[in-house]
Amino acid sequence: MLDEEADELVFRAVSGEGQEFLVGRRFPAGRGIAGWVATSGEPMVVDDLAADPSFDRSLAESTAYVPNSLMAAPLISDARVLGVLEVLDASPQARSSVRELDLLAMFARQAAAALRVITPDPLAVASAGRALEGAQREDALRLLGSLEQVLRGTG
């Protein structure tokens, strides 16, 4: 989620590796690929992060997980970027065409709408640095799980 006041991106929900320690972590909003996606409002796929100059390896290393590829889409609601949805190391077939990028962008729009429903002011929660709790966290994780199934072709 984007914390506009602090100009940072805050991990609010994580599914998979790093979920134990990433929630609540903050990173500068203008750095790396997630920063570019948040600033531009455009989705992005990078198949080889080692060769991409916009990838901030030091940020990835600070999370103890350095991906090889990623897909990212902005979470947009009411013409405002709320944050960024990232899928790290998706299977090659899941990131191989414009269709998959469109699917991720569509899912990000749905996730942003869902965030508006389960968290009436997601930007205020991001500013406070709180993680989603209880039913909100379960709903967010269910959304992430659904995306994982779709991208792996099992959903």
Tab-separated table of C-alpha atoms in Angstrom:
chain	number	residue	atom	x	y	z
A	1	MET	CA	0.000	0.000	0.000
A	2	LEU	CA	1.128	3.535	-0.689
A	3	ASP	CA	1.631	5.753	2.359
A	4	GLU	CA	1.451	9.140	0.662
A	5	GLU	CA	2.451	11.120	3.758
A	6	ALA	CA	5.665	9.156	4.274
A	7	ASP	CA	6.172	8.565	0.513
A	8	GLU	CA	6.644	4.861	1.185
A	9	LEU	CA	5.209	1.554	0.074
A	10	VAL	CA	4.140	-0.655	2.988
A	11	PHE	CA	3.672	-4.409	2.758
A	12	ARG	CA	0.128	-5.043	4.033
A	13	ALA	CA	-0.448	-8.628	2.866
A	14	VAL	CA	1.984	-11.289	1.690
A	15	SER	CA	1.319	-14.823	0.524
A	16	GLY	CA	4.208	-17.257	0.257
A	17	GLU	CA	7.851	-16.735	1.118
A	18	GLY	CA	8.436	-13.849	3.495
A	19	GLN	CA	4.911	-13.606	4.863
A	20	GLU	CA	6.246	-13.962	8.425
A	21	PHE	CA	8.465	-10.896	8.301
A	22	LEU	CA	7.442	-8.682	5.373
A	23	VAL	CA	4.074	-7.414	6.600
A	24	GLY	CA	4.609	-3.910	7.923
A	25	ARG	CA	7.973	-3.396	6.167
A	26	ARG	CA	8.369	-0.057	4.416
A	27	PHE	CA	10.308	0.963	1.330
A	28	PRO	CA	10.757	4.313	-0.429
A	29	ALA	CA	7.869	4.754	-2.869
A	30	GLY	CA	10.050	6.123	-5.654
A	31	ARG	CA	12.533	3.245	-5.830
A	32	GLY	CA	12.519	0.017	-7.746
A	33	ILE	CA	9.951	-1.461	-10.047
A	34	ALA	CA	7.121	-1.238	-7.505
A	35	GLY	CA	7.917	2.466	-7.152
A	36	TRP	CA	7.786	2.912	-10.919
A	37	VAL	CA	4.444	1.081	-11.106
A	38	ALA	CA	3.027	3.188	-8.251
A	39	THR	CA	4.228	6.416	-9.877
A	40	SER	CA	3.230	5.595	-13.459
A	41	GLY	CA	0.012	3.734	-12.690
A	42	GLU	CA	0.990	1.181	-15.357
A	43	PRO	CA	1.496	-2.584	-14.949
A	44	MET	CA	4.874	-4.118	-15.739
A	45	VAL	CA	6.407	-7.540	-16.376
A	46	VAL	CA	10.140	-8.174	-16.107
A	47	ASP	CA	11.383	-11.631	-17.102
A	48	ASP	CA	15.033	-11.053	-16.131
A	49	LEU	CA	15.441	-8.740	-13.160
A	50	ALA	CA	19.235	-9.058	-13.195
A	51	ALA	CA	19.244	-7.302	-16.571
A	52	ASP	CA	16.720	-4.582	-15.678
A	53	PRO	CA	18.236	-1.273	-14.493
A	54	SER	CA	15.058	-0.244	-12.648
A	55	PHE	CA	15.262	-3.290	-10.347
A	56	ASP	CA	16.626	-2.243	-6.951
A	57	ARG	CA	18.567	-5.330	-5.872
A	58	SER	CA	19.514	-3.817	-2.493
A	59	LEU	CA	15.820	-3.473	-1.580
A	60	ALA	CA	15.178	-7.088	-2.575
A	61	GLU	CA	18.203	-8.296	-0.612
A	62	SER	CA	16.889	-6.511	2.486
A	63	THR	CA	13.808	-8.770	2.346
A	64	ALA	CA	15.937	-11.947	2.225
A	65	TYR	CA	14.329	-12.920	-1.111
A	66	VAL	CA	15.713	-11.815	-4.465
A	67	PRO	CA	13.351	-12.790	-7.286
A	68	ASN	CA	14.417	-13.557	-10.842
A	69	SER	CA	11.253	-12.154	-12.446
A	70	LEU	CA	8.162	-10.248	-11.461
A	71	MET	CA	4.805	-8.985	-12.541
A	72	ALA	CA	3.426	-5.828	-10.950
A	73	ALA	CA	0.202	-3.871	-11.324
A	74	PRO	CA	-1.043	-0.751	-9.570
A	75	LEU	CA	-3.968	-0.965	-7.144
A	76	ILE	CA	-6.109	1.918	-8.394
A	77	SER	CA	-9.384	3.120	-6.927
A	78	ASP	CA	-11.151	6.395	-7.673
A	79	ALA	CA	-8.225	7.413	-9.937
A	80	ARG	CA	-5.768	7.119	-7.016
A	81	VAL	CA	-2.971	4.611	-6.733
A	82	LEU	CA	-3.477	2.796	-3.423
A	83	GLY	CA	-0.471	0.534	-3.823
A	84	VAL	CA	1.083	-2.164	-5.970
A	85	LEU	CA	0.284	-5.849	-6.406
A	86	GLU	CA	3.401	-7.878	-7.185
A	87	VAL	CA	3.800	-11.496	-8.216
A	88	LEU	CA	7.364	-12.704	-7.835
A	89	ASP	CA	8.790	-15.527	-9.918
A	90	ALA	CA	5.520	-16.472	-11.612
A	91	SER	CA	5.854	-19.383	-14.014
A	92	PRO	CA	7.168	-18.348	-17.472
A	93	GLN	CA	3.830	-19.147	-19.154
A	94	ALA	CA	2.006	-16.924	-16.644
A	95	ARG	CA	4.036	-13.881	-17.640
A	96	SER	CA	4.562	-14.616	-21.313
A	97	SER	CA	1.981	-12.437	-22.993
A	98	VAL	CA	-0.085	-9.297	-22.888
A	99	ARG	CA	-3.072	-11.458	-21.918
A	100	GLU	CA	-1.475	-12.374	-18.580
A	101	LEU	CA	-0.497	-8.769	-17.903
A	102	ASP	CA	-4.081	-7.717	-18.647
A	103	LEU	CA	-5.307	-10.449	-16.291
A	104	LEU	CA	-3.011	-9.187	-13.519
A	105	ALA	CA	-4.165	-5.591	-14.095
A	106	MET	CA	-7.808	-6.718	-13.983
A	107	PHE	CA	-7.171	-8.644	-10.772
A	108	ALA	CA	-5.433	-5.581	-9.290
A	109	ARG	CA	-8.510	-3.455	-10.090
A	110	GLN	CA	-10.715	-6.033	-8.365
A	111	ALA	CA	-8.333	-6.190	-5.391
A	112	ALA	CA	-8.383	-2.390	-5.101
A	113	ALA	CA	-12.186	-2.423	-5.130
A	114	ALA	CA	-12.188	-5.160	-2.486
A	115	LEU	CA	-9.744	-3.162	-0.361
A	116	ARG	CA	-12.144	-0.224	-0.519
A	117	VAL	CA	-14.915	-2.486	0.787
A	118	ILE	CA	-12.977	-4.232	3.563
A	119	THR	CA	-10.956	-1.136	4.540
A	120	PRO	CA	-12.987	2.043	3.990
A	121	ASP	CA	-9.833	4.197	4.050
A	122	PRO	CA	-6.888	2.002	3.030
A	123	LEU	CA	-4.628	5.047	2.719
A	124	ALA	CA	-5.203	5.933	6.381
A	125	VAL	CA	-4.293	2.392	7.420
A	126	ALA	CA	-1.123	2.550	5.305
A	127	SER	CA	-0.203	5.884	6.883
A	128	ALA	CA	-0.659	4.416	10.345
A	129	GLY	CA	1.598	1.518	9.327
A	130	ARG	CA	-0.848	-1.092	10.579
A	131	ALA	CA	-1.155	-4.484	8.993
A	132	LEU	CA	-4.542	-5.867	8.084
A	133	GLU	CA	-6.014	-7.799	10.978
A	134	GLY	CA	-8.674	-10.434	11.523
A	135	ALA	CA	-11.269	-10.783	8.800
A	136	GLN	CA	-9.627	-8.049	6.686
A	137	ARG	CA	-6.356	-9.990	6.643
A	138	GLU	CA	-8.172	-13.231	5.777
A	139	ASP	CA	-10.026	-11.514	2.917
A	140	ALA	CA	-6.784	-10.045	1.558
A	141	LEU	CA	-4.992	-13.391	1.783
A	142	ARG	CA	-7.918	-15.096	0.040
A	143	LEU	CA	-7.560	-12.560	-2.799
A	144	LEU	CA	-3.827	-13.254	-3.010
A	145	GLY	CA	-4.465	-17.005	-3.019
A	146	SER	CA	-6.965	-16.613	-5.849
A	147	LEU	CA	-4.442	-14.655	-7.874
A	148	GLU	CA	-1.793	-17.308	-7.277
A	149	GLN	CA	-4.170	-20.032	-8.528
A	150	VAL	CA	-5.064	-18.022	-11.630
A	151	LEU	CA	-1.432	-17.288	-12.470
A	152	ARG	CA	-0.403	-20.910	-11.950
A	153	GLY	CA	-3.296	-22.023	-14.157
A	154	THR	CA	-4.984	-24.032	-11.390
A	155	GLY	CA	-7.891	-21.677	-10.690
